[in-house]
Amino acid sequence: MRPFRFLLLLLPACALSAQTTKDTEKLAPYYPTPEIVVEKMLQFGGLKAGEKMFDLGSGDGRIVIAAAKKFKANAVGVEFDDALVKQSSEKIKSLGLATLASIIHGDLLKQDYSSADLLTVYLLPMSNDKVTPILEKQLKKGARIVAHDFEFSAWNRIRSRISTMTARAAAIVCTSINVEQLR
């Protein structure tokens, strides 16, 4: 009888979890971008001090933090996972980067990216396809997008870089897209 009672207690939690998933769709699993890839993505995107950058699905905030700390950019992450938002926000505060870096707790499909100079993306191909029409409508001329591993199928890349990491024996594929070619 006790296992049945335990299941009954779990039902409300499952319903709440389903509601959260229904309101905000998970577009990719959390898989941290290796630190060496983070810096390569920002370099590849040509990020400059004072530019506005967004990291879509920012996870633990490592790209946002690197953009603010190493490149002096105005860096914004978008993440819907409560624990990751809390973790990355606390890290930003502890590093004294709150004037340059922040995390938006929300759905990346419902944000305004019109001020972006650079977007970094490490999403699955289907997720890239979902965000494409939003970016086409919102991004300003000259904005750049750097996608790690998975390209945007609707757009032609302007350049691609493949690096092989000897330490991890893993390939990094970064694709750069310039919004000027979309218009």
Short mmCIF file of N, CA, C and O in Angstrom, two decimals, residues 25 30 72 79 85 109 113 121 124-125 128-129 157 165 169 175:
data_model
loop_
_atom_site.label_atom_id
_atom_site.label_comp_id
_atom_site.label_asym_id
_atom_site.label_seq_id
_atom_site.Cartn_x
_atom_site.Cartn_y
_atom_site.Cartn_z
N GLU A 25 9.18 25.29 -24.00
CA GLU A 25 9.68 24.08 -24.64
C GLU A 25 11.19 23.97 -24.47
O GLU A 25 11.92 24.94 -24.68
N TYR A 30 20.94 20.20 -21.64
CA TYR A 30 22.07 20.98 -21.10
C TYR A 30 23.34 20.17 -21.31
O TYR A 30 23.51 19.08 -20.78
N LYS A 72 34.91 42.22 -22.75
CA LYS A 72 34.29 43.47 -22.26
C LYS A 72 33.02 43.81 -23.04
O LYS A 72 32.70 44.96 -23.30
N GLU A 79 18.05 31.63 -20.56
CA GLU A 79 17.96 30.27 -20.04
C GLU A 79 16.65 30.11 -19.29
O GLU A 79 16.22 31.01 -18.58
N VAL A 85 19.81 29.15 -14.16
CA VAL A 85 19.71 30.61 -14.06
C VAL A 85 20.30 31.08 -12.74
O VAL A 85 21.10 32.02 -12.70
N LEU A 109 12.53 31.69 -27.30
CA LEU A 109 11.68 31.99 -28.45
C LEU A 109 10.81 33.23 -28.23
O LEU A 109 10.12 33.67 -29.14
N TYR A 113 15.79 40.25 -29.66
CA TYR A 113 17.21 40.22 -30.00
C TYR A 113 17.61 41.37 -30.93
O TYR A 113 18.68 41.35 -31.52
N VAL A 121 25.04 30.27 -30.31
CA VAL A 121 23.98 29.27 -30.26
C VAL A 121 24.61 27.88 -30.22
O VAL A 121 25.49 27.57 -31.02
N LEU A 124 20.06 22.25 -30.90
CA LEU A 124 19.87 21.18 -31.86
C LEU A 124 19.34 21.75 -33.19
O LEU A 124 18.75 22.83 -33.21
N PRO A 125 19.53 21.03 -34.30
CA PRO A 125 19.09 21.54 -35.61
C PRO A 125 17.61 21.94 -35.64
O PRO A 125 17.27 22.99 -36.20
N ASN A 128 17.26 25.24 -33.92
CA ASN A 128 17.75 26.33 -34.77
C ASN A 128 16.68 26.71 -35.79
O ASN A 128 16.48 27.90 -36.07
N ASP A 129 15.98 25.71 -36.33
CA ASP A 129 14.91 25.99 -37.30
C ASP A 129 13.76 26.76 -36.65
O ASP A 129 13.16 27.63 -37.28
N ARG A 157 26.01 29.70 -44.71
CA ARG A 157 27.06 30.24 -43.84
C ARG A 157 28.02 31.08 -44.68
O ARG A 157 28.20 30.83 -45.87
N MET A 165 40.47 19.25 -31.34
CA MET A 165 41.10 19.35 -30.03
C MET A 165 41.87 18.07 -29.75
O MET A 165 41.29 17.00 -29.75
N ALA A 169 40.15 15.12 -28.44
CA ALA A 169 39.95 14.48 -29.73
C ALA A 169 38.55 14.74 -30.26
O ALA A 169 37.89 13.86 -30.77
N THR A 175 29.87 27.92 -37.18
CA THR A 175 29.36 28.52 -38.39
C THR A 175 29.05 29.97 -38.13
O THR A 175 28.44 30.30 -37.12
#
